[in-house]
Amino acid sequence: MYNPVMVNSDDNTPLAALLAQLPRPEPGKRKGHLHGNAVAQLRNLIVTGVLAPGAKLNERELCEQLAISRTPVREAIKTLIQDGLLRALPNHSAVVSELDLDEIVALIEVVTVIEGLAGELAAKNISDEAVAEIGMLHYRMLLHHARDELPGYFEANKAFHRRIIELSRNSILLWVWELLALRVDRARFSSNLWPTRWRTAIQEHQQILDALAARDAARTGQALRDHVRNGLEGLVASLKAKQQGQ
């Protein structure tokens, strides 16, 4: 099973495996490209849990792992501090922010409404081609799950949910969903780190697909609301247990 780890120089770590899938900076790229690349890669490492909550960033090691100079790494760290994914320390270093219990609870309330409504709207007019497209994304998730490939599963999972939002044909829903995407990504990825939840999520995606194929708006909306709530409430339970143990 995929486990979050801190950055180190061992080429056999999950970090090395994930970085091998990420775009590499090309020689001669402008400063803006290097900054954007560094931000995207660091954000990915935090969202996926490779850089775990509470992990202190080592600029030198990050430069080696990302194959870029220190300046774009430092600028990327500043950007992610503004995003809330990193927290600055008094000595000018940074650590990965802890997941916030209150924020996750608030996120559940909002995202269940957004995705449930999107599912209801999508089911009313979805085409056979769109159902097949959602089915292919589900099949991709099944393959990644069978191979224990959580990063690949997560990518297909996000595409699955985003496509349903798009199929609602409601630009405001999509706009709000994208505003929350960074927070949802991190919470959703964390909720899938437990094997039991990952297996259950697969079953819930099948229920969503079946409801869409049946053009059953009420069932699709409920299936999506249950799916979001089940996944994120598992994370809430874990955070509460952690707080109580402190």
mmCIF file of C-alpha atoms in Angstrom:
data_model
loop_
_atom_site.group_PDB
_atom_site.id
_atom_site.type_symbol
_atom_site.label_atom_id
_atom_site.label_comp_id
_atom_site.label_asym_id
_atom_site.label_seq_id
_atom_site.Cartn_x
_atom_site.Cartn_y
_atom_site.Cartn_z
ATOM 1 C CA MET A 1 0.000 0.000 0.000
ATOM 2 C CA TYR A 2 1.195 3.524 -0.791
ATOM 3 C CA ASN A 3 2.473 5.291 2.318
ATOM 4 C CA PRO A 4 3.312 8.989 2.802
ATOM 5 C CA VAL A 5 7.009 9.568 3.473
ATOM 6 C CA MET A 6 9.340 12.504 3.961
ATOM 7 C CA VAL A 7 11.719 13.544 1.239
ATOM 8 C CA ASN A 8 15.044 11.747 1.161
ATOM 9 C CA SER A 9 17.641 10.805 -1.406
ATOM 10 C CA ASP A 10 16.744 7.118 -1.753
ATOM 11 C CA ASP A 11 15.809 6.464 -5.399
ATOM 12 C CA ASN A 12 13.433 3.669 -4.325
ATOM 13 C CA THR A 13 11.113 5.873 -2.268
ATOM 14 C CA PRO A 14 7.500 6.635 -3.252
ATOM 15 C CA LEU A 15 8.682 10.200 -3.863
ATOM 16 C CA ALA A 16 11.114 9.039 -6.542
ATOM 17 C CA ALA A 17 8.374 6.934 -8.149
ATOM 18 C CA LEU A 18 5.949 9.862 -8.190
ATOM 19 C CA LEU A 19 8.510 12.335 -9.472
ATOM 20 C CA ALA A 20 9.268 10.000 -12.373
ATOM 21 C CA GLN A 21 5.682 10.617 -13.578
ATOM 22 C CA LEU A 22 5.870 14.411 -13.317
ATOM 23 C CA PRO A 23 7.008 16.768 -16.114
ATOM 24 C CA ARG A 24 10.678 17.678 -15.897
ATOM 25 C CA PRO A 25 11.948 21.219 -16.414
ATOM 26 C CA GLU A 26 13.529 21.815 -19.815
ATOM 27 C CA PRO A 27 16.802 23.688 -20.324
ATOM 28 C CA GLY A 28 16.354 27.333 -21.264
ATOM 29 C CA LYS A 29 12.892 27.701 -19.748
ATOM 30 C CA ARG A 30 11.991 31.163 -18.479
ATOM 31 C CA LYS A 31 11.840 31.934 -14.770
ATOM 32 C CA GLY A 32 8.026 31.833 -14.823
ATOM 33 C CA HIS A 33 8.024 28.318 -16.239
ATOM 34 C CA LEU A 34 10.454 27.119 -13.577
ATOM 35 C CA HIS A 35 8.350 28.702 -10.847
ATOM 36 C CA GLY A 36 5.125 27.167 -12.173
ATOM 37 C CA ASN A 37 6.769 23.766 -12.502
ATOM 38 C CA ALA A 38 8.120 23.909 -8.952
ATOM 39 C CA VAL A 39 4.750 24.990 -7.550
ATOM 40 C CA ALA A 40 2.912 22.204 -9.398
ATOM 41 C CA GLN A 41 5.337 19.510 -8.263
ATOM 42 C CA LEU A 42 5.468 20.625 -4.632
ATOM 43 C CA ARG A 43 1.690 20.985 -4.524
ATOM 44 C CA ASN A 44 1.346 17.463 -5.913
ATOM 45 C CA LEU A 45 3.718 16.064 -3.290
ATOM 46 C CA ILE A 46 1.756 17.704 -0.478
ATOM 47 C CA VAL A 47 -1.720 16.856 -1.784
ATOM 48 C CA THR A 48 -0.775 13.214 -2.337
ATOM 49 C CA GLY A 49 0.797 12.912 1.108
ATOM 50 C CA VAL A 50 4.319 12.201 -0.099
ATOM 51 C CA LEU A 51 5.261 15.282 1.905
ATOM 52 C CA ALA A 52 3.302 14.415 5.025
ATOM 53 C CA PRO A 53 1.603 16.902 7.391
ATOM 54 C CA GLY A 54 4.219 18.300 9.758
ATOM 55 C CA ALA A 55 7.138 17.430 7.455
ATOM 56 C CA LYS A 56 9.851 20.110 7.414
ATOM 57 C CA LEU A 57 11.035 21.076 3.944
ATOM 58 C CA ASN A 58 14.718 20.783 3.105
ATOM 59 C CA GLU A 59 15.474 23.166 0.240
ATOM 60 C CA ARG A 60 18.686 21.461 -0.799
ATOM 61 C CA GLU A 61 17.068 18.031 -1.024
ATOM 62 C CA LEU A 62 14.048 19.450 -2.868
ATOM 63 C CA CYS A 63 16.354 21.086 -5.418
ATOM 64 C CA GLU A 64 18.032 17.733 -6.021
ATOM 65 C CA GLN A 65 14.780 15.796 -6.252
ATOM 66 C CA LEU A 66 13.057 18.337 -8.536
ATOM 67 C CA ALA A 67 16.218 19.020 -10.580
ATOM 68 C CA ILE A 68 15.853 22.807 -10.300
ATOM 69 C CA SER A 69 17.780 25.614 -8.611
ATOM 70 C CA ARG A 70 17.069 27.002 -5.167
ATOM 71 C CA THR A 71 15.414 30.249 -6.299
ATOM 72 C CA PRO A 72 12.300 28.678 -7.942
ATOM 73 C CA VAL A 73 12.020 26.282 -4.990
ATOM 74 C CA ARG A 74 12.018 29.182 -2.534
ATOM 75 C CA GLU A 75 9.458 31.078 -4.620
ATOM 76 C CA ALA A 76 7.271 27.966 -4.827
ATOM 77 C CA ILE A 77 7.423 27.600 -1.049
ATOM 78 C CA LYS A 78 6.206 31.204 -0.682
ATOM 79 C CA THR A 79 3.305 30.509 -3.042
ATOM 80 C CA LEU A 80 2.259 27.377 -1.160
ATOM 81 C CA ILE A 81 2.439 29.227 2.155
ATOM 82 C CA GLN A 82 -0.090 31.673 0.675
ATOM 83 C CA ASP A 83 -2.215 28.706 -0.471
ATOM 84 C CA GLY A 84 -2.205 27.346 3.076
ATOM 85 C CA LEU A 85 -0.480 24.089 2.185
ATOM 86 C CA LEU A 86 2.716 25.148 3.963
ATOM 87 C CA ARG A 87 3.298 26.988 7.238
ATOM 88 C CA ALA A 88 6.244 29.347 7.722
ATOM 89 C CA LEU A 89 8.498 28.917 10.750
ATOM 90 C CA PRO A 90 10.328 31.727 12.582
ATOM 91 C CA ASN A 91 13.689 30.534 11.200
ATOM 92 C CA HIS A 92 12.420 31.099 7.609
ATOM 93 C CA SER A 93 11.953 27.383 6.941
ATOM 94 C CA ALA A 94 8.556 25.800 6.235
ATOM 95 C CA VAL A 95 6.567 22.731 7.223
ATOM 96 C CA VAL A 96 3.583 21.045 5.603
ATOM 97 C CA SER A 97 0.367 22.295 7.194
ATOM 98 C CA GLU A 98 -1.675 19.867 9.240
ATOM 99 C CA LEU A 99 -5.145 18.956 8.026
ATOM 100 C CA ASP A 100 -7.638 21.152 9.881
ATOM 101 C CA LEU A 101 -10.626 19.337 11.421
ATOM 102 C CA ASP A 102 -13.018 22.306 11.322
ATOM 103 C CA GLU A 103 -12.159 23.014 7.702
ATOM 104 C CA ILE A 104 -12.774 19.402 6.670
ATOM 105 C CA VAL A 105 -16.171 19.428 8.419
ATOM 106 C CA ALA A 106 -17.106 22.655 6.604
ATOM 107 C CA LEU A 107 -15.830 21.195 3.341
ATOM 108 C CA ILE A 108 -18.137 18.181 3.697
ATOM 109 C CA GLU A 109 -21.178 20.435 4.060
ATOM 110 C CA VAL A 110 -20.372 22.401 0.910
ATOM 111 C CA VAL A 111 -19.021 19.688 -1.383
ATOM 112 C CA THR A 112 -21.885 17.276 -0.711
ATOM 113 C CA VAL A 113 -24.307 19.947 -1.931
ATOM 114 C CA ILE A 114 -22.228 20.856 -4.992
ATOM 115 C CA GLU A 115 -21.591 17.302 -6.181
ATOM 116 C CA GLY A 116 -25.082 16.082 -5.326
ATOM 117 C CA LEU A 117 -26.714 18.877 -7.302
ATOM 118 C CA ALA A 118 -24.293 18.374 -10.205
ATOM 119 C CA GLY A 119 -25.162 14.681 -10.286
ATOM 120 C CA GLU A 120 -28.891 15.406 -10.399
ATOM 121 C CA LEU A 121 -28.470 17.888 -13.240
ATOM 122 C CA ALA A 122 -26.092 15.638 -15.189
ATOM 123 C CA ALA A 123 -28.390 12.610 -14.971
ATOM 124 C CA LYS A 124 -31.332 14.442 -16.524
ATOM 125 C CA ASN A 125 -29.754 14.920 -19.946
ATOM 126 C CA ILE A 126 -26.674 12.707 -20.040
ATOM 127 C CA SER A 127 -25.933 11.068 -23.401
ATOM 128 C CA ASP A 128 -24.911 7.473 -24.009
ATOM 129 C CA GLU A 129 -21.476 8.740 -25.031
ATOM 130 C CA ALA A 130 -21.062 10.629 -21.759
ATOM 131 C CA VAL A 131 -22.121 7.572 -19.750
ATOM 132 C CA ALA A 132 -19.495 5.551 -21.621
ATOM 133 C CA GLU A 133 -16.898 8.239 -20.850
ATOM 134 C CA ILE A 134 -17.692 8.106 -17.130
ATOM 135 C CA GLY A 135 -17.564 4.317 -17.369
ATOM 136 C CA MET A 136 -14.061 4.444 -18.854
ATOM 137 C CA LEU A 137 -12.875 6.677 -16.029
ATOM 138 C CA HIS A 138 -14.345 4.185 -13.570
ATOM 139 C CA TYR A 139 -12.540 1.376 -15.385
ATOM 140 C CA ARG A 140 -9.266 3.312 -15.086
ATOM 141 C CA MET A 141 -9.845 3.599 -11.335
ATOM 142 C CA LEU A 142 -10.461 -0.142 -11.137
ATOM 143 C CA LEU A 143 -7.161 -0.838 -12.919
ATOM 144 C CA HIS A 144 -5.191 1.490 -10.654
ATOM 145 C CA HIS A 145 -6.838 0.016 -7.575
ATOM 146 C CA ALA A 146 -6.007 -3.519 -8.702
ATOM 147 C CA ARG A 147 -2.374 -2.477 -9.195
ATOM 148 C CA ASP A 148 -2.256 -0.569 -5.882
ATOM 149 C CA GLU A 149 -1.410 2.638 -7.772
ATOM 150 C CA LEU A 150 -2.893 5.372 -5.616
ATOM 151 C CA PRO A 151 -1.484 8.386 -7.571
ATOM 152 C CA GLY A 152 -2.947 7.052 -10.840
ATOM 153 C CA TYR A 153 -6.227 6.206 -9.126
ATOM 154 C CA PHE A 154 -6.427 9.710 -7.697
ATOM 155 C CA GLU A 155 -5.937 11.292 -11.122
ATOM 156 C CA ALA A 156 -8.754 9.185 -12.617
ATOM 157 C CA ASN A 157 -10.926 9.837 -9.569
ATOM 158 C CA LYS A 158 -10.604 13.601 -9.958
ATOM 159 C CA ALA A 159 -11.396 13.335 -13.678
ATOM 160 C CA PHE A 160 -14.492 11.227 -12.821
ATOM 161 C CA HIS A 161 -15.859 13.851 -10.420
ATOM 162 C CA ARG A 162 -14.917 16.809 -12.605
ATOM 163 C CA ARG A 163 -16.632 15.301 -15.648
ATOM 164 C CA ILE A 164 -19.876 14.922 -13.727
ATOM 165 C CA ILE A 165 -19.651 18.576 -12.684
ATOM 166 C CA GLU A 166 -19.095 19.528 -16.339
ATOM 167 C CA LEU A 167 -22.058 17.407 -17.441
ATOM 168 C CA SER A 168 -24.321 19.391 -15.114
ATOM 169 C CA ARG A 169 -23.938 22.233 -17.651
ATOM 170 C CA ASN A 170 -23.896 24.726 -14.797
ATOM 171 C CA SER A 171 -20.894 27.041 -15.042
ATOM 172 C CA ILE A 172 -21.356 28.375 -11.504
ATOM 173 C CA LEU A 173 -21.172 24.875 -10.022
ATOM 174 C CA LEU A 174 -17.957 24.250 -11.952
ATOM 175 C CA TRP A 175 -16.521 27.588 -10.858
ATOM 176 C CA VAL A 176 -17.194 26.927 -7.152
ATOM 177 C CA TRP A 177 -15.942 23.330 -7.455
ATOM 178 C CA GLU A 178 -12.646 24.551 -8.947
ATOM 179 C CA LEU A 179 -12.239 27.128 -6.167
ATOM 180 C CA LEU A 180 -12.404 24.285 -3.635
ATOM 181 C CA ALA A 181 -10.420 21.788 -5.725
ATOM 182 C CA LEU A 182 -7.105 22.156 -3.879
ATOM 183 C CA ARG A 183 -8.645 21.545 -0.459
ATOM 184 C CA VAL A 184 -10.857 18.761 -1.777
ATOM 185 C CA ASP A 185 -7.916 17.067 -3.506
ATOM 186 C CA ARG A 186 -5.892 16.886 -0.325
ATOM 187 C CA ALA A 187 -8.794 15.670 1.798
ATOM 188 C CA ARG A 188 -9.961 13.173 -0.817
ATOM 189 C CA PHE A 189 -6.482 11.712 -1.301
ATOM 190 C CA SER A 190 -6.026 11.384 2.462
ATOM 191 C CA SER A 191 -9.376 9.625 2.801
ATOM 192 C CA ASN A 192 -8.232 6.950 0.324
ATOM 193 C CA LEU A 193 -5.040 6.074 2.212
ATOM 194 C CA TRP A 194 -6.856 3.393 4.220
ATOM 195 C CA PRO A 195 -7.378 0.136 2.270
ATOM 196 C CA THR A 196 -10.947 -0.408 3.481
ATOM 197 C CA ARG A 197 -12.058 3.071 2.426
ATOM 198 C CA TRP A 198 -10.374 2.686 -0.951
ATOM 199 C CA ARG A 199 -12.304 -0.526 -1.648
ATOM 200 C CA THR A 200 -15.578 1.069 -0.540
ATOM 201 C CA ALA A 201 -14.970 4.107 -2.741
ATOM 202 C CA ILE A 202 -14.705 1.816 -5.773
ATOM 203 C CA GLN A 203 -18.125 0.341 -4.974
ATOM 204 C CA GLU A 204 -19.616 3.815 -4.524
ATOM 205 C CA HIS A 205 -18.303 4.942 -7.914
ATOM 206 C CA GLN A 206 -20.068 1.954 -9.476
ATOM 207 C CA GLN A 207 -23.325 3.032 -7.819
ATOM 208 C CA ILE A 208 -22.895 6.560 -9.189
ATOM 209 C CA LEU A 209 -22.240 5.185 -12.675
ATOM 210 C CA ASP A 210 -25.281 2.894 -12.504
ATOM 211 C CA ALA A 211 -27.542 5.774 -11.430
ATOM 212 C CA LEU A 212 -26.246 7.987 -14.250
ATOM 213 C CA ALA A 213 -26.779 5.216 -16.796
ATOM 214 C CA ALA A 214 -30.372 4.848 -15.549
ATOM 215 C CA ARG A 215 -30.896 8.630 -15.878
ATOM 216 C CA ASP A 216 -32.110 8.565 -12.275
ATOM 217 C CA ALA A 217 -31.433 12.100 -11.049
ATOM 218 C CA ALA A 218 -32.489 11.550 -7.439
ATOM 219 C CA ARG A 219 -30.424 8.368 -7.082
ATOM 220 C CA THR A 220 -27.376 9.940 -8.732
ATOM 221 C CA GLY A 221 -27.499 12.959 -6.448
ATOM 222 C CA GLN A 222 -27.877 10.811 -3.346
ATOM 223 C CA ALA A 223 -25.098 8.442 -4.420
ATOM 224 C CA LEU A 224 -22.710 11.377 -4.868
ATOM 225 C CA ARG A 225 -23.680 12.970 -1.553
ATOM 226 C CA ASP A 226 -23.176 9.666 0.250
ATOM 227 C CA HIS A 227 -19.851 9.105 -1.499
ATOM 228 C CA VAL A 228 -18.451 12.521 -0.569
ATOM 229 C CA ARG A 229 -19.704 12.294 2.996
ATOM 230 C CA ASN A 230 -18.466 8.735 3.542
ATOM 231 C CA GLY A 231 -14.987 9.529 2.289
ATOM 232 C CA LEU A 232 -14.421 12.767 4.133
ATOM 233 C CA GLU A 233 -16.134 11.699 7.359
ATOM 234 C CA GLY A 234 -13.603 8.873 7.591
ATOM 235 C CA LEU A 235 -10.902 11.525 7.549
ATOM 236 C CA VAL A 236 -12.792 13.535 10.189
ATOM 237 C CA ALA A 237 -12.942 10.471 12.460
ATOM 238 C CA SER A 238 -9.203 9.973 12.052
ATOM 239 C CA LEU A 239 -8.439 13.623 12.864
ATOM 240 C CA LYS A 240 -10.712 13.530 15.916
ATOM 241 C CA ALA A 241 -8.983 10.397 17.194
ATOM 242 C CA LYS A 242 -5.623 12.070 16.686
ATOM 243 C CA GLN A 243 -6.746 15.133 18.645
ATOM 244 C CA GLN A 244 -8.080 13.017 21.488
ATOM 245 C CA GLY A 245 -4.812 11.098 21.659
ATOM 246 C CA GLN A 246 -2.759 14.239 22.106
#
